[in-house]
Coordinates of C-alpha atoms in Angstrom, one line a residue:
M11 CA -23.7 5.1 10.5
P12 CA -21.8 7.4 8.4
E13 CA -23.0 10.3 7.7
V14 CA -23.8 10.7 3.2
A15 CA -22.8 14.7 1.9
F16 CA -24.1 13.9 -1.8
S17 CA -26.2 10.8 -3.0
F18 CA -26.1 10.7 -6.8
T19 CA -25.9 8.6 -10.0
I20 CA -24.3 7.4 -12.7
P21 CA -24.8 6.2 -16.3
S22 CA -22.4 3.2 -16.4
L23 CA -19.2 3.2 -19.3
H24 CA -20.6 -0.6 -20.0
D25 CA -24.3 -0.2 -20.9
D26 CA -25.6 3.4 -19.1
A27 CA -26.9 1.0 -16.6
V28 CA -27.6 3.5 -13.6
L29 CA -25.2 3.8 -10.7
D30 CA -26.5 4.9 -7.5
C31 CA -23.4 6.4 -5.7
R32 CA -22.3 8.6 -2.2
V33 CA -20.0 10.3 -1.4
Y34 CA -18.2 10.7 2.3
L35 CA -16.6 14.0 3.5
P36 CA -14.6 13.2 6.1
S37 CA -16.0 16.3 8.4
S38 CA -12.6 16.4 11.0
R39 CA -10.1 17.2 8.3
I40 CA -12.8 18.9 6.1
R41 CA -13.1 21.6 9.4
A42 CA -9.1 21.8 9.3
E43 CA -7.6 25.6 8.8
H44 CA -4.2 24.0 8.0
A45 CA -5.6 21.3 5.4
S46 CA -3.5 20.9 1.6
R47 CA -3.7 20.5 -1.4
S48 CA -0.7 17.7 0.0
D49 CA -3.7 16.7 2.3
I50 CA -5.8 14.5 0.2
L51 CA -6.8 11.3 0.1
G52 CA -9.4 9.9 -1.1
A53 CA -10.9 6.1 -1.2
V54 CA -13.8 4.1 -2.9
M55 CA -15.3 0.7 -2.0
A56 CA -17.5 -1.3 -3.4
H57 CA -19.9 -3.8 -2.1
P58 CA -20.3 -7.9 -1.5
Y59 CA -22.2 -10.1 -4.8
A60 CA -25.2 -8.4 -5.8
P61 CA -27.9 -11.2 -6.0
V62 CA -26.8 -12.6 -1.6
G63 CA -28.4 -9.1 -0.4
G64 CA -24.8 -7.2 -1.6
C65 CA -24.7 -3.4 -0.7
Y66 CA -23.1 0.0 -0.4
D67 CA -25.4 -0.5 3.0
D68 CA -23.9 -3.5 3.3
P69 CA -22.4 -3.0 7.2
V70 CA -18.9 -4.5 6.9
V71 CA -18.5 -0.9 4.1
L72 CA -19.9 1.2 6.5
G73 CA -17.8 0.0 8.8
A74 CA -14.7 0.3 6.5
V75 CA -16.1 4.2 5.4
E76 CA -16.4 5.1 8.7
E77 CA -12.9 4.0 9.7
L78 CA -11.3 6.1 5.9
L79 CA -13.7 8.7 7.1
R80 CA -12.0 8.8 10.5
Q81 CA -8.4 8.6 9.1
G82 CA -9.0 11.8 7.4
C83 CA -10.4 10.1 4.4
F84 CA -12.7 11.3 1.1
V85 CA -14.9 8.4 1.0
G86 CA -16.4 7.0 -2.4
T87 CA -19.2 4.4 -2.5
F88 CA -21.7 2.7 -4.9
N89 CA -24.1 -0.4 -6.7
F90 CA -23.1 -2.2 -9.4
R91 CA -25.8 -2.9 -11.1
G92 CA -28.3 -5.8 -10.4
V93 CA -29.0 -4.2 -6.3
Y94 CA -32.4 -4.2 -5.6
G95 CA -33.0 -5.8 -8.9
G96 CA -32.6 -2.2 -9.7
N97 CA -31.1 -1.4 -13.0
G98 CA -28.8 -4.1 -15.9
R99 CA -28.9 -7.3 -14.0
T100 CA -25.6 -9.3 -12.3
S101 CA -23.8 -11.3 -14.7
W102 CA -21.7 -14.3 -14.6
T103 CA -19.0 -13.3 -16.5
G104 CA -18.2 -9.8 -14.0
K105 CA -17.0 -7.8 -17.2
P106 CA -19.5 -4.8 -16.3
E107 CA -19.3 -5.1 -13.0
I108 CA -15.9 -3.9 -13.8
Q109 CA -16.5 -1.5 -16.2
D110 CA -18.6 -0.4 -13.1
Y111 CA -16.3 -0.2 -11.2
I112 CA -14.4 1.6 -13.9
S113 CA -17.1 4.2 -14.1
F114 CA -16.7 5.5 -10.1
A115 CA -13.2 5.3 -10.5
G116 CA -13.2 7.6 -12.7
F117 CA -15.8 10.1 -11.9
F118 CA -14.0 10.1 -8.6
A119 CA -10.3 9.9 -9.5
H120 CA -11.7 13.1 -11.6
Y121 CA -13.8 14.3 -8.6
L122 CA -10.4 14.7 -6.7
D123 CA -8.8 15.8 -9.4
L124 CA -11.3 19.3 -9.0
V125 CA -11.7 19.4 -5.1
Q126 CA -7.9 19.3 -4.9
Q127 CA -7.3 22.1 -7.2
A128 CA -9.4 24.4 -5.9
I129 CA -7.8 23.8 -2.8
P130 CA -5.2 26.7 -2.5
S131 CA -1.0 26.1 -1.8
N132 CA -0.9 28.4 1.2
P133 CA -3.0 26.4 3.6
S134 CA -4.2 30.2 4.0
M135 CA -6.4 31.1 1.0
P136 CA -9.1 30.5 1.3
V137 CA -11.1 27.5 -0.4
T138 CA -13.8 29.2 -3.1
P139 CA -15.8 27.6 -5.2
S140 CA -14.7 29.8 -8.9
Q141 CA -11.4 28.6 -8.4
L142 CA -13.6 24.9 -10.2
H143 CA -13.6 27.5 -13.9
P144 CA -13.0 24.8 -15.2
E145 CA -10.3 27.9 -17.4
S146 CA -8.8 27.0 -14.6
A147 CA -9.1 24.0 -12.9
V148 CA -8.4 21.9 -16.3
D149 CA -5.5 23.9 -17.8
P150 CA -2.1 23.1 -15.6
K151 CA -0.2 26.2 -18.0
L152 CA -2.9 28.0 -16.1
Q153 CA -0.8 27.1 -12.5
S154 CA 2.3 29.2 -11.9
A155 CA 6.2 26.0 -11.5
Q156 CA 5.4 27.1 -7.2
D157 CA 1.3 26.4 -7.4
L158 CA 1.2 22.7 -10.1
R159 CA -1.1 20.6 -7.8
P160 CA 1.0 17.5 -6.1
P161 CA -0.8 13.6 -6.9
F162 CA -3.3 12.7 -4.3
K163 CA -3.9 8.6 -3.5
L164 CA -6.1 7.4 -4.0
I165 CA -8.0 4.0 -2.2
L166 CA -10.0 1.6 -3.9
G167 CA -11.2 -1.5 -2.0
G168 CA -13.6 -3.5 -1.9
Y169 CA -15.1 -6.6 0.5
S170 CA -16.1 -9.9 -0.6
Y171 CA -16.8 -10.2 -4.2
G172 CA -16.0 -6.5 -3.8
S173 CA -12.6 -7.6 -4.6
V174 CA -13.1 -9.8 -6.5
I175 CA -13.5 -6.9 -8.8
V176 CA -10.7 -4.4 -8.0
T177 CA -8.7 -7.9 -8.1
R178 CA -9.3 -7.2 -11.9
L179 CA -9.6 -4.3 -12.3
P180 CA -6.9 -3.0 -15.2
P181 CA -4.0 -0.5 -13.8
L182 CA -5.1 2.7 -12.8
R183 CA -3.6 4.5 -16.6
D184 CA -6.0 2.6 -18.9
M185 CA -8.7 2.9 -17.0
L186 CA -9.0 7.1 -17.5
S187 CA -8.1 6.7 -20.5
G188 CA -11.8 6.1 -21.6
F189 CA -12.2 9.8 -19.5
R190 CA -9.9 11.6 -21.7
H191 CA -11.2 12.6 -24.7
P192 CA -14.8 11.3 -25.1
E193 CA -17.6 13.0 -26.6
D194 CA -20.5 14.7 -25.6
G195 CA -23.0 12.4 -24.5
T196 CA -21.4 9.3 -24.1
A197 CA -22.2 8.3 -20.4
A198 CA -17.7 8.7 -19.8
S199 CA -18.3 12.9 -20.3
E200 CA -22.1 12.5 -18.6
I201 CA -19.7 10.9 -15.6
L202 CA -17.4 14.1 -16.4
Q203 CA -19.8 16.8 -16.5
R204 CA -21.5 15.5 -12.9
A205 CA -17.8 14.5 -11.2
R206 CA -17.4 18.8 -11.6
T207 CA -20.8 19.3 -10.5
I208 CA -20.7 17.5 -6.9
S209 CA -17.1 18.8 -6.7
S210 CA -18.5 22.1 -6.9
W211 CA -20.8 21.8 -4.2
T212 CA -18.1 19.9 -2.1
I213 CA -16.0 23.6 -2.0
E214 CA -19.1 24.8 -0.8
K215 CA -19.7 22.8 2.3
V216 CA -16.3 23.1 3.4
E217 CA -16.2 26.9 3.0
A218 CA -19.0 27.3 4.5
A219 CA -18.1 24.6 7.4
R220 CA -15.1 26.5 8.1
R221 CA -16.6 29.8 8.6
A222 CA -19.7 28.8 10.3
N223 CA -16.9 26.7 12.7
A224 CA -19.3 23.9 12.4
R225 CA -19.8 20.6 13.8
R226 CA -21.5 19.2 10.7
L227 CA -21.3 19.7 8.1
T228 CA -24.7 21.2 6.2
P229 CA -27.4 18.2 4.9
S230 CA -26.9 15.6 2.7
I231 CA -28.2 16.9 -1.1
T232 CA -29.5 14.7 -3.7
M233 CA -29.7 14.0 -7.3
G234 CA -31.1 12.6 -9.5
G235 CA -30.8 12.3 -13.1
E236 CA -29.1 12.9 -15.4
E237 CA -25.9 16.7 -16.2
T238 CA -26.2 16.3 -20.0
P239 CA -29.6 17.3 -22.0
S240 CA -32.0 14.1 -22.8
D241 CA -32.2 14.8 -26.8
Q242 CA -28.1 15.6 -26.8
R243 CA -27.7 11.7 -24.8
R244 CA -26.0 8.8 -26.4
V245 CA -27.2 6.1 -24.3
S246 CA -25.1 2.6 -25.2
R247 CA -26.2 -0.7 -24.5
E248 CA -24.6 -4.0 -24.4
G249 CA -23.0 -4.7 -27.2
G250 CA -23.4 -1.4 -29.2
G251 CA -22.1 1.2 -30.4
H252 CA -19.6 2.9 -27.9
S253 CA -20.7 0.5 -25.6
L254 CA -16.5 1.1 -23.9
D255 CA -14.5 -2.4 -23.6
L256 CA -11.2 -2.7 -21.4
E257 CA -8.9 -3.5 -24.8
G258 CA -10.4 -0.2 -26.0
L259 CA -9.9 1.9 -23.1
R260 CA -6.3 0.5 -23.7
R261 CA -6.6 1.4 -28.0
S262 CA -7.3 5.1 -26.4
L263 CA -3.5 5.6 -24.7
D264 CA -3.1 7.5 -27.8
I265 CA -5.9 9.5 -27.6
P266 CA -6.0 13.2 -25.9
R267 CA -7.9 13.7 -23.9
R268 CA -11.2 16.5 -23.9
I269 CA -10.1 19.5 -25.8
K270 CA -9.5 21.8 -23.5
E271 CA -12.5 25.1 -24.2
H272 CA -9.7 27.5 -23.9
R273 CA -7.2 27.1 -25.6
S274 CA -6.0 28.8 -28.2
H275 CA -7.1 28.0 -31.8
T276 CA -4.0 29.3 -34.4
R277 CA -1.6 28.0 -31.8
S278 CA -3.9 24.5 -32.5
R279 CA -3.3 25.8 -36.0
E280 CA -0.1 26.8 -35.9
H281 CA 1.4 24.0 -34.5
T282 CA 0.1 19.4 -34.4
P283 CA 1.7 17.8 -32.6
S284 CA 3.4 14.5 -32.6
S285 CA 1.3 11.5 -31.7
T286 CA 4.3 11.4 -29.5
E287 CA 4.0 14.4 -28.6
K288 CA 0.3 14.3 -28.0
S289 CA 0.7 11.4 -25.7
D290 CA 3.7 13.1 -23.0
H291 CA 1.0 15.7 -23.2
D292 CA -1.4 13.5 -22.2
D293 CA 0.7 12.2 -19.1
E294 CA 1.1 15.6 -18.0
D295 CA -2.7 16.3 -17.9
M296 CA -3.6 13.3 -16.4
P297 CA -4.8 13.5 -12.3
S298 CA -1.2 12.8 -10.4
I299 CA -2.9 9.9 -8.5
K300 CA -0.4 7.2 -6.5
V301 CA -2.7 4.1 -6.4
Q302 CA -3.5 1.7 -3.0
Y303 CA -5.2 -1.0 -2.5
L304 CA -7.1 -2.1 0.5
L305 CA -9.3 -6.2 0.0
V306 CA -11.4 -7.5 2.8
S307 CA -12.2 -9.9 2.6
P308 CA -10.8 -11.6 -0.6
V309 CA -12.1 -14.4 -2.9
L310 CA -10.1 -17.4 -4.1
G311 CA -10.9 -20.5 -4.9
I312 CA -14.2 -20.9 -7.1
V313 CA -15.6 -17.5 -7.4
G314 CA -12.3 -15.8 -7.0
S315 CA -10.9 -18.3 -9.8
A316 CA -14.6 -18.0 -12.5
L317 CA -13.5 -14.1 -12.5
S318 CA -9.8 -14.9 -13.5
A319 CA -11.3 -17.2 -16.5
F320 CA -13.4 -14.8 -17.8
G321 CA -12.9 -11.0 -16.5
A322 CA -10.8 -8.8 -18.9
H323 CA -7.9 -8.4 -16.9
G324 CA -7.1 -11.9 -15.8
D325 CA -3.8 -12.6 -16.3
P326 CA -3.2 -14.4 -12.2
A327 CA 0.5 -13.1 -13.0
D328 CA -0.7 -9.5 -13.9
V329 CA -2.7 -9.3 -10.9
K330 CA -0.4 -10.5 -8.7
T331 CA 2.7 -7.5 -10.0
T332 CA -0.1 -4.8 -9.4
L333 CA -0.4 -5.4 -6.3
A334 CA 2.9 -5.9 -5.4
K335 CA 4.0 -2.9 -7.2
E336 CA 1.4 -0.6 -5.7
P337 CA 0.8 0.0 -1.6
T338 CA -2.1 -2.6 -0.6
L339 CA -3.8 -4.4 2.6
A340 CA -6.0 -7.6 2.5
V341 CA -7.2 -8.4 5.2
Y342 CA -8.9 -11.4 5.9
G343 CA -10.6 -13.4 9.5
D344 CA -9.1 -17.4 9.8
K345 CA -13.0 -18.9 9.7
D346 CA -13.9 -17.3 6.2
I347 CA -16.8 -20.4 5.2
F348 CA -15.7 -18.8 0.9
T349 CA -12.1 -19.8 0.8
S350 CA -10.0 -21.8 3.0
T351 CA -6.6 -20.2 4.8
R352 CA -4.6 -22.1 3.8
K353 CA -5.2 -20.7 0.3
V354 CA -5.4 -17.0 1.7
R355 CA -2.4 -17.6 4.0
Q356 CA -0.4 -18.7 0.9
W357 CA -1.9 -16.0 -1.8
A358 CA -0.4 -13.3 1.7
Q359 CA 3.0 -15.1 1.8
R360 CA 3.2 -14.5 -2.0
L361 CA 2.9 -11.2 -2.5
S362 CA 4.4 -10.3 1.3
S363 CA 7.5 -12.3 0.1
N364 CA 8.6 -10.4 -3.8
S365 CA 6.7 -6.8 -2.0
D366 CA 7.7 -4.6 1.3
R367 CA 4.4 -3.2 -0.2
F368 CA 1.4 -5.5 0.7
W369 CA 0.5 -6.2 4.3
A370 CA -1.6 -8.8 4.8
V371 CA -3.5 -9.1 7.9
E372 CA -5.7 -12.3 9.3
V373 CA -7.5 -11.8 12.2
N374 CA -8.7 -14.3 15.0
G375 CA -11.6 -15.9 15.3
A376 CA -13.4 -13.8 11.8
G377 CA -15.1 -15.6 9.1
H378 CA -16.7 -13.8 6.0
F379 CA -19.2 -11.6 7.1
W380 CA -17.2 -10.3 10.4
R381 CA -19.7 -10.7 12.2
E382 CA -17.8 -12.8 15.8
R383 CA -18.3 -10.3 18.5
G384 CA -14.9 -7.2 18.4
V385 CA -13.8 -8.9 15.0
T386 CA -14.9 -5.3 13.5
A387 CA -13.3 -3.2 16.3
K388 CA -9.5 -5.6 14.2
L389 CA -10.9 -5.1 10.9
R390 CA -10.8 -1.4 11.6
S391 CA -7.8 -1.4 13.5
A392 CA -5.8 -2.5 11.1
I393 CA -7.3 -0.5 8.5
E394 CA -6.1 2.2 10.3
S395 CA -2.4 1.8 10.7
W396 CA -2.9 0.2 7.1
V397 CA -3.2 4.2 6.4
T398 CA -1.3 5.6 9.5
K399 CA 1.5 4.1 7.6
L400 CA 0.3 5.5 3.7
Q401 CA 0.0 8.9 5.1
A402 CA 4.0 9.1 7.7
A403 CA 5.5 8.2 4.0
S404 CA 4.0 10.2 1.8
R405 CA 5.5 13.2 4.7

């Protein structure tokens, strides 16, 4: 079982339901003296349907996590609402779960962005927690031209029900827009603060491991509670004034990202940028990310159709465009009891014929739960080959 580096919670953007989260660190890359900013590769892996026992401890999820770690990925997992009868309830529509995924993806994207900023452009330079100070971590203008951050790669993945939620996500740019300028005390603000804390701890772990040349990273850290003082937290409820829906996220594209504490107030008074200038600046200021998708045992048919009908991003044409536009791997078994193999093959062939970025791997003899002899190794092999291709293409 892969070793967890950080266990913590974040609130869901939907209604502040508490989501249990984990971050895993790739030990081989953490200790590599030659590691640089361009090496950053992250992955999020979502679990199966909670009412039937789905959670981030699912064996298939953990197997994928282990393989992604072996390939040098920073990996994040989280529990959707309703796991173990916890905070929040599983919905019939999938809308709250989409927001749960966006909440963690927003955390993880900003977390990786901060970690990347703390890694020097020259691999021989030390990595120090001081580089995560807000004044040097959020303003690209403080970096020289040769020190600008390259895009890092982020895999948005899911298994079973988790893969259905992934196909319902809006574009990453829309997902991150809700984190640009959050009001103090809101869920988005709390998520960003948690990203800063976990990223700072990550850099400390990296430096400790490199200095000691340790075989194992420092022990796992568990963090509960919230970053924001309770008297300042503005808790939203489903249908309440502060609950963020996806349409609201799309409308917020013209809203600038959070105000930088160190920006000159005099300069702000001298020149008020137009909405176009704000939008251009926001694009430059957002984390630079190349997104990919990983779908394990994608569910078509009844469950998939239900989420397509009620999901916030449910236009099948949009889904096909997203999966065909960005590098995507779909791995499925030909003995899956929840989805017709013929339908999955047709679906994969349609996407593959329209794009060379869509890969589909059918595993002979594998069922939906990947319990048959030898099939887990084939699943991991498919992930390994795909990630290797992604890394080779970026060099």
